[in-house]
Coordinates of C-alpha atoms in Angstrom, one line a residue:
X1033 CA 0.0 0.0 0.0
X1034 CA 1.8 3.4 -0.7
X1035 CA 1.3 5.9 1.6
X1036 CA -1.2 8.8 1.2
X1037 CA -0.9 12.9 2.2
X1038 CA -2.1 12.4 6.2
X1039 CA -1.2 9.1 6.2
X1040 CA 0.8 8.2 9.7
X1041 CA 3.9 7.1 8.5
X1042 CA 5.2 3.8 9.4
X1043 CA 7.9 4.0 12.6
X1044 CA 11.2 0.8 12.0
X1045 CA 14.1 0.2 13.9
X1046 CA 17.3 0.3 11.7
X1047 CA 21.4 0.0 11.3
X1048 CA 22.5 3.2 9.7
X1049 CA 26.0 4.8 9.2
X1050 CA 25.4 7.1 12.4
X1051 CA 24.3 3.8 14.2
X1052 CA 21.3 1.8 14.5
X1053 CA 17.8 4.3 14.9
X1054 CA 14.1 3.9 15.6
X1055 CA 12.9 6.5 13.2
X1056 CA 10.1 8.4 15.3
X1057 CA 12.9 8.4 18.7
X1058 CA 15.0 9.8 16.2
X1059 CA 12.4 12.3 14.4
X1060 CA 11.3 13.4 17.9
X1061 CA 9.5 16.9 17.7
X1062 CA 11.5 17.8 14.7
X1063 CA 10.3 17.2 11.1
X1064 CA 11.8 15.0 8.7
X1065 CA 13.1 13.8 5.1
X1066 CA 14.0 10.7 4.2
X1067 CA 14.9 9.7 0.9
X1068 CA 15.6 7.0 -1.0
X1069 CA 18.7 6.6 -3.8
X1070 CA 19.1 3.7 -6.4
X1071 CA 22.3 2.5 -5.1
X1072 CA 25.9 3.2 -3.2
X1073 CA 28.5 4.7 -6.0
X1074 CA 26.3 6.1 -8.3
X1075 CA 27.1 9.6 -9.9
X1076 CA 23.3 11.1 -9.8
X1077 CA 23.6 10.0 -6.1
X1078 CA 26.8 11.1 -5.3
X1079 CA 25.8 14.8 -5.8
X1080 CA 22.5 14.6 -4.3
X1081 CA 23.5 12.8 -0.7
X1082 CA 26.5 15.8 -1.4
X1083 CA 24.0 18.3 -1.9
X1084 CA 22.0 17.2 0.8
X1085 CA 24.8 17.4 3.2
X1086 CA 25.9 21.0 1.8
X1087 CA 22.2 22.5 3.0
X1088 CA 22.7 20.7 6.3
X1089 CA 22.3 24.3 7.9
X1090 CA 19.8 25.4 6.1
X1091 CA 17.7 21.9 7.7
X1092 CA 18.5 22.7 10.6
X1093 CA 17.2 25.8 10.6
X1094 CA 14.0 24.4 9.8
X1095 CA 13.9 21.6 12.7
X1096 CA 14.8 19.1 10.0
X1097 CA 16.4 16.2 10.3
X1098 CA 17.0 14.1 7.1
X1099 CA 18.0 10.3 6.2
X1100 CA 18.6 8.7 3.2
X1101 CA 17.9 5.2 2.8
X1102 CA 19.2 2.7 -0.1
X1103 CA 19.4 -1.3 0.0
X1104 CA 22.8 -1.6 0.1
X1105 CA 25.0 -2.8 2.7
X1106 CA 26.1 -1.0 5.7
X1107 CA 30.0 -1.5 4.9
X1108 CA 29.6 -0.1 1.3
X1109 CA 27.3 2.8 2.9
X1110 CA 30.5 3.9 4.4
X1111 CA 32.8 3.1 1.9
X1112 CA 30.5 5.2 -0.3
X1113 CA 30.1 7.9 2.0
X1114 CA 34.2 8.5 2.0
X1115 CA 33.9 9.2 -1.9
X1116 CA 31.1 11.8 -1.6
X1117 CA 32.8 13.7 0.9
X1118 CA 35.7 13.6 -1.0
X1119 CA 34.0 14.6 -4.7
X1120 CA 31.8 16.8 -3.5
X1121 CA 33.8 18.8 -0.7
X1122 CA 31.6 18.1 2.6
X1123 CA 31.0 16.4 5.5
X1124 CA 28.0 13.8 5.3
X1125 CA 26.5 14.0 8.7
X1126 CA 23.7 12.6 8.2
X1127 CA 22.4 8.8 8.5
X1128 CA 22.3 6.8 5.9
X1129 CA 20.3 3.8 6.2
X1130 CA 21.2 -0.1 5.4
X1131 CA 18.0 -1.7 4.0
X1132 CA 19.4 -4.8 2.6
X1133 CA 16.0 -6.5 3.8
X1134 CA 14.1 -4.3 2.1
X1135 CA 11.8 -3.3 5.3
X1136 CA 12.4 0.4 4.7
X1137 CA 11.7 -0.5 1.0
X1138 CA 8.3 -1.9 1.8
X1139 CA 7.1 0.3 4.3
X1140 CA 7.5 3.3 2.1
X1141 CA 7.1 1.7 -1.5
X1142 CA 10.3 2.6 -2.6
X1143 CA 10.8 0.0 -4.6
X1144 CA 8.5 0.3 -8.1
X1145 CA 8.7 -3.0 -10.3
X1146 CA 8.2 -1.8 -13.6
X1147 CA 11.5 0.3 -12.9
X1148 CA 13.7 -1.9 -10.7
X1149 CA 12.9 -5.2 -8.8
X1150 CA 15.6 -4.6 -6.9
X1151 CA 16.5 -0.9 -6.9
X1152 CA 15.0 1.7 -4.3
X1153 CA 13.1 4.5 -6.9
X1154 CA 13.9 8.1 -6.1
X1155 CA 11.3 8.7 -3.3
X1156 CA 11.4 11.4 -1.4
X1157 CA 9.2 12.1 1.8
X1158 CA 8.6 14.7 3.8
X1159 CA 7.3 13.9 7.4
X1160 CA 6.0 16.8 10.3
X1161 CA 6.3 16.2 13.9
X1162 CA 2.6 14.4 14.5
X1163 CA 4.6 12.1 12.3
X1164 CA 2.3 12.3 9.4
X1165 CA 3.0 12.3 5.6
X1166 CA 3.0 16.4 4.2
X1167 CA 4.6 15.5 0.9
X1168 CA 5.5 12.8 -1.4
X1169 CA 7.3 13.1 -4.9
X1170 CA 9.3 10.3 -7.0
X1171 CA 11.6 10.9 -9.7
X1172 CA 13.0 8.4 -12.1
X1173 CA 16.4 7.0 -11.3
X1174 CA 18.4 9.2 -14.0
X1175 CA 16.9 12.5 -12.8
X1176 CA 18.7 14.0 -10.1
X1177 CA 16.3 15.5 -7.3
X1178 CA 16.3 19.3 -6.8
X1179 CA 16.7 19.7 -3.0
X1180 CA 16.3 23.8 -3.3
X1181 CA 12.8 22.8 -4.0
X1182 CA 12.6 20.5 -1.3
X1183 CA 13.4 23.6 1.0
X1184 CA 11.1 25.4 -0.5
X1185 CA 8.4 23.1 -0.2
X1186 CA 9.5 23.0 3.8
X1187 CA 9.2 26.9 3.9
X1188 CA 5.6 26.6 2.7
X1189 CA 4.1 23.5 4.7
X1190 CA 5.8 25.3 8.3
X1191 CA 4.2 28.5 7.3
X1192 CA 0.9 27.2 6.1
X1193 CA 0.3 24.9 9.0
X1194 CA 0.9 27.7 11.3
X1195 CA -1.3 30.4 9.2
X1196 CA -4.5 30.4 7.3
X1197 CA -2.7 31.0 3.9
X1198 CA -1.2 29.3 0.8
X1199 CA 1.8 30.0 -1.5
X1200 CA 1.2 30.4 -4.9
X1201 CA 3.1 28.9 -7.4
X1202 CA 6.6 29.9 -8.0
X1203 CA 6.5 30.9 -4.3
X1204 CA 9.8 31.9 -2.0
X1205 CA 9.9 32.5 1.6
X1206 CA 9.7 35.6 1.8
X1207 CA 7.1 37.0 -0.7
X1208 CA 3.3 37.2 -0.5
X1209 CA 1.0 34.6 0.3
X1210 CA -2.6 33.7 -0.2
X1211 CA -5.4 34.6 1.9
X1212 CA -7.1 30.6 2.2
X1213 CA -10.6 30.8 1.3
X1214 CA -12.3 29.8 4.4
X1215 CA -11.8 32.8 6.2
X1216 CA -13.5 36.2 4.8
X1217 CA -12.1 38.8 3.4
X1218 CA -13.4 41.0 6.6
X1219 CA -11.8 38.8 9.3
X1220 CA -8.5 38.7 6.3
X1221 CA -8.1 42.3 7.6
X1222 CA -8.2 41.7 10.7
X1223 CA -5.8 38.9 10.9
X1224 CA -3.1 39.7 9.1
X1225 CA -2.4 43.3 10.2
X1226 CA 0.5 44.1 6.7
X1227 CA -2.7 44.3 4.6
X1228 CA -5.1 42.2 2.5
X1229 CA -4.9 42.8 -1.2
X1230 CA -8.2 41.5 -3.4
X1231 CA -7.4 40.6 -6.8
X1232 CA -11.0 38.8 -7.1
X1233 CA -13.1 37.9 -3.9
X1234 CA -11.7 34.2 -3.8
X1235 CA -7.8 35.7 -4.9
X1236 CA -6.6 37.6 -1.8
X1237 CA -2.4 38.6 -1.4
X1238 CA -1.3 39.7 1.8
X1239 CA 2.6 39.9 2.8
X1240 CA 3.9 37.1 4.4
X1241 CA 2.9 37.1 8.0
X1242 CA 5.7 35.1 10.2
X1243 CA 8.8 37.7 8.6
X1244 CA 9.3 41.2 9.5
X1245 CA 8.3 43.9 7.0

């Protein structure tokens, strides 16, 4: 069964390169990403675990903790991880999961027939802290994930599950939001306080309300 936007995601115990986890003891409060790769020494993979570890600030600042997860062996996870820090110039702090077993695989439906029977797709999930499924997207294995986006996409689910707005498309933190249309335009002017603009009754802009003007 693949998993579904609001779907609890499943919790697993497993051996990773920062040790073994259980994945909600180690999500905590925080929220998290975990996604899969094809397999260990790979060069589409190699940039985007590099990548990945290169915005390791940028996470944090979110309350984001991140995992990858693959079905090769722990050993070659850490032989691996040695060439990416050396090719791509970082530190890769992050745990990288052994799924030899396939559990993780499984769980998640990572692993899509048609493409590979053997091969974890590109998956890529992103979890809050109630532990439930905000965002799901799969790429093919020869397309390399763009993880700018994936911040992005974090900026707008942590500002629109603390506010009653949206983010249009093309939308970076930062720049104005959509009034949602449950609440009026009369209470919009109340609540946020920068100013409601109405483009059309049911299209209403207002400044983003969690940064300062």
């Amino acid at each position: 069964m693949s998993l579904r936007l609001g779907d609890i995601v499943p919790n697993f115990q497993a051996e990773t390169t920062n040790g073994p986890i259980d994945f909600y003891e180690f999500l905590g409060d925080s929220w998290g990403i975990l996604f899969s790769h094809p397999a260990d020494y790979t060069p589409v993979c190699t940039t985007e675990l590099g990548f990945t570890a290169k915005l390791g600030e940028e996470f944090a600042k979110r309350n984001v903790k991140v995992l990858a997860v693959s079905v090769d062996p722990l050993e070659s996870h850490h032989g691996w991880k040695k060439d990416i820090e050396e090719t791509q110039g970082c530190l890769v702090n992050f745990p990288i999961i052994a799924d030899e077993n396939k559990v993780v695989a499984g769980l998640y439906d990572m692993i899509h027939p048609n493409a590979s029977e053997k091969a974890t797709v590109r998956s890529l999930f992103v979890i809050g802290p109630d532990k439930k499924l905000k965002l799901s997207i799969t790429y093919p294995a020869s397309t390399g994930r763009n993880f700018n986006e994936v911040l992005r996409v974090v900026d707008s689910l942590q500002l629109t599950a603390n506010y009653s707005v949206a983010t249009p498309a093309n939308w970076n933190h930062g720049e104005d939001v959509i009034v949602v249309p449950a609440v009026s335009t009369e209470d919009a002017i109340k609540k946020f306080p920068k100013g409601v603009k109405v483009v059309k009754p049911y299209l209403r802009y207002t400044p983003q309300p969690n940064v300062e003007s």
